[in-house]
XYZ file of C-alpha atoms in Angstrom:
172
model
C 39.283 -103.734 -61.856
C 37.209 -103.980 -58.533
C 37.343 -101.739 -55.644
C 39.285 -104.397 -53.393
C 41.913 -104.970 -56.262
C 42.472 -101.341 -56.144
C 42.947 -101.298 -52.820
C 45.314 -104.510 -52.269
C 47.338 -102.770 -55.283
C 47.733 -99.265 -53.400
C 48.486 -101.355 -50.200
C 51.064 -103.169 -51.899
C 52.884 -100.202 -52.953
C 52.949 -98.706 -49.493
C 54.168 -101.600 -48.014
C 57.830 -101.037 -48.371
C 57.560 -97.194 -47.308
C 57.987 -95.726 -44.074
C 54.751 -94.182 -43.510
C 52.518 -94.243 -40.522
C 48.963 -96.103 -40.276
C 46.939 -93.364 -40.514
C 48.591 -91.663 -43.153
C 48.956 -94.858 -45.289
C 44.745 -94.982 -44.251
C 44.569 -91.489 -45.660
C 46.263 -92.270 -48.691
C 44.510 -95.432 -49.699
C 41.200 -93.146 -48.966
C 42.418 -90.622 -51.461
C 43.354 -92.825 -54.228
C 40.022 -94.892 -53.919
C 37.976 -91.753 -54.018
C 40.101 -90.797 -57.240
C 39.464 -94.136 -58.748
C 35.433 -94.050 -58.073
C 35.474 -90.709 -59.389
C 37.267 -91.613 -62.503
C 35.661 -94.760 -62.641
C 32.152 -93.277 -62.726
C 33.282 -90.524 -65.232
C 34.512 -93.219 -67.638
C 30.843 -94.920 -67.305
C 29.092 -91.650 -68.261
C 31.311 -91.379 -71.201
C 30.606 -94.962 -72.304
C 26.950 -94.240 -72.211
C 27.216 -91.293 -74.381
C 28.642 -93.231 -77.137
C 25.629 -94.853 -78.202
C 22.281 -94.039 -78.439
C 19.727 -96.507 -76.894
C 17.863 -96.890 -80.055
C 20.543 -98.297 -81.662
C 20.237 -101.498 -79.233
C 16.657 -101.659 -78.723
C 14.325 -103.809 -80.946
C 12.413 -100.860 -82.260
C 15.614 -99.367 -83.925
C 16.736 -102.318 -85.412
C 13.266 -103.044 -87.104
C 13.177 -99.255 -88.190
C 16.973 -100.144 -89.751
C 15.872 -103.478 -91.309
C 12.908 -101.917 -93.450
C 14.058 -102.600 -97.433
C 13.491 -99.419 -99.089
C 14.211 -99.091 -102.817
C 15.489 -95.699 -102.824
C 18.072 -96.260 -99.816
C 19.174 -99.549 -102.271
C 19.674 -96.929 -105.165
C 21.247 -94.222 -103.098
C 23.760 -97.054 -101.417
C 24.976 -97.955 -105.263
C 25.527 -94.420 -106.245
C 27.429 -93.534 -103.240
C 29.460 -97.148 -103.473
C 30.165 -96.401 -107.322
C 31.137 -92.463 -106.613
C 27.683 -91.500 -108.726
C 27.254 -87.822 -106.904
C 27.250 -84.418 -108.518
C 30.553 -84.113 -110.046
C 30.191 -87.509 -111.898
C 26.672 -86.373 -113.155
C 28.148 -83.193 -113.863
C 30.984 -84.424 -115.871
C 28.966 -87.124 -117.619
C 26.093 -84.521 -118.810
C 28.441 -81.504 -119.595
C 31.548 -83.535 -121.452
C 29.572 -85.982 -123.306
C 26.929 -82.803 -124.665
C 29.887 -80.592 -125.786
C 32.295 -83.015 -127.149
C 30.002 -85.727 -128.733
C 27.708 -82.730 -130.795
C 24.854 -82.928 -128.025
C 24.738 -86.521 -127.754
C 25.245 -88.702 -124.342
C 25.359 -92.452 -124.467
C 21.640 -92.335 -122.930
C 20.983 -89.803 -125.512
C 22.045 -92.209 -128.415
C 20.169 -95.082 -126.981
C 16.937 -93.016 -127.181
C 17.755 -91.343 -130.432
C 17.898 -88.045 -129.165
C 19.962 -84.918 -129.669
C 20.373 -81.487 -128.296
C 21.091 -78.494 -130.344
C 21.111 -74.752 -129.753
C 18.511 -72.686 -131.105
C 20.783 -71.021 -133.843
C 22.521 -74.352 -134.565
C 25.700 -73.977 -133.182
C 27.584 -76.722 -131.468
C 27.278 -76.329 -127.604
C 30.163 -75.408 -126.080
C 31.672 -77.228 -122.641
C 30.156 -74.269 -120.553
C 26.773 -74.212 -122.218
C 26.486 -77.934 -121.774
C 27.206 -77.132 -117.872
C 24.602 -74.505 -117.702
C 22.110 -76.869 -119.001
C 23.078 -79.634 -116.512
C 22.268 -76.799 -114.016
C 19.003 -76.480 -115.376
C 18.144 -80.302 -114.120
C 18.749 -78.262 -110.648
C 15.827 -76.045 -111.485
C 13.863 -78.489 -112.739
C 13.674 -80.191 -109.332
C 13.426 -77.232 -107.431
C 10.238 -76.710 -109.006
C 9.095 -80.049 -107.953
C 9.404 -81.578 -111.564
C 7.398 -79.015 -112.909
C 10.235 -77.582 -114.866
C 10.883 -81.274 -116.538
C 6.673 -81.673 -117.174
C 6.478 -78.629 -118.682
C 7.321 -80.163 -122.292
C 3.512 -81.136 -122.185
C 2.116 -77.551 -122.166
C 5.417 -75.763 -123.744
C 4.765 -74.853 -127.429
C 8.270 -75.935 -128.439
C 8.245 -78.983 -125.938
C 11.237 -77.011 -124.007
C 11.764 -78.270 -120.271
C 13.407 -75.713 -117.980
C 16.926 -76.677 -118.970
C 16.328 -76.279 -122.749
C 14.731 -72.558 -121.737
C 17.822 -71.710 -119.745
C 20.597 -72.753 -122.316
C 18.218 -72.137 -125.300
C 18.203 -75.483 -126.789
C 16.087 -77.961 -128.011
C 15.854 -81.710 -127.698
C 15.211 -83.410 -131.188
C 14.425 -87.020 -132.050
C 17.155 -88.167 -134.483
C 15.322 -91.383 -135.582
C 12.299 -89.619 -137.468
C 12.710 -89.293 -140.578
C 11.880 -85.953 -142.315
C 8.657 -85.561 -144.014
C 8.947 -85.212 -147.478
């Protein structure tokens, strides 16, 4: 609303009142000052709601860059594949299917304890926690299978397990 429109509105409200011209001018000045102050405050609040980079050409060029990692993260977020689902997958399948997850079944692998007892749900969850340790070591926890004499990764050391290739035939 323009200042002239606001002034006209105030004058129309004061027209039927018995107020002196001096008092009317004082009231109009007071309300116009308040209107200008409120308009300026609203203008400042509106400019805080966004960042200039969101509307500039540089900001859109950065956001339009294609990234495979962002794409995979987006799909994982859309499907709800976060920490909770991964923990459920690695813990429940490993415990209930005798050390096999669907991925291990496809690759012909099986997780067994060193004493050949079945993994409990809690032990499977502990083994899943070892994946975090593998990531925290800069993936060295996973790569240690290449120099470890028992070919155990960090999650296997933590949970006292081995990963066996069940496709291989036993040597006679």
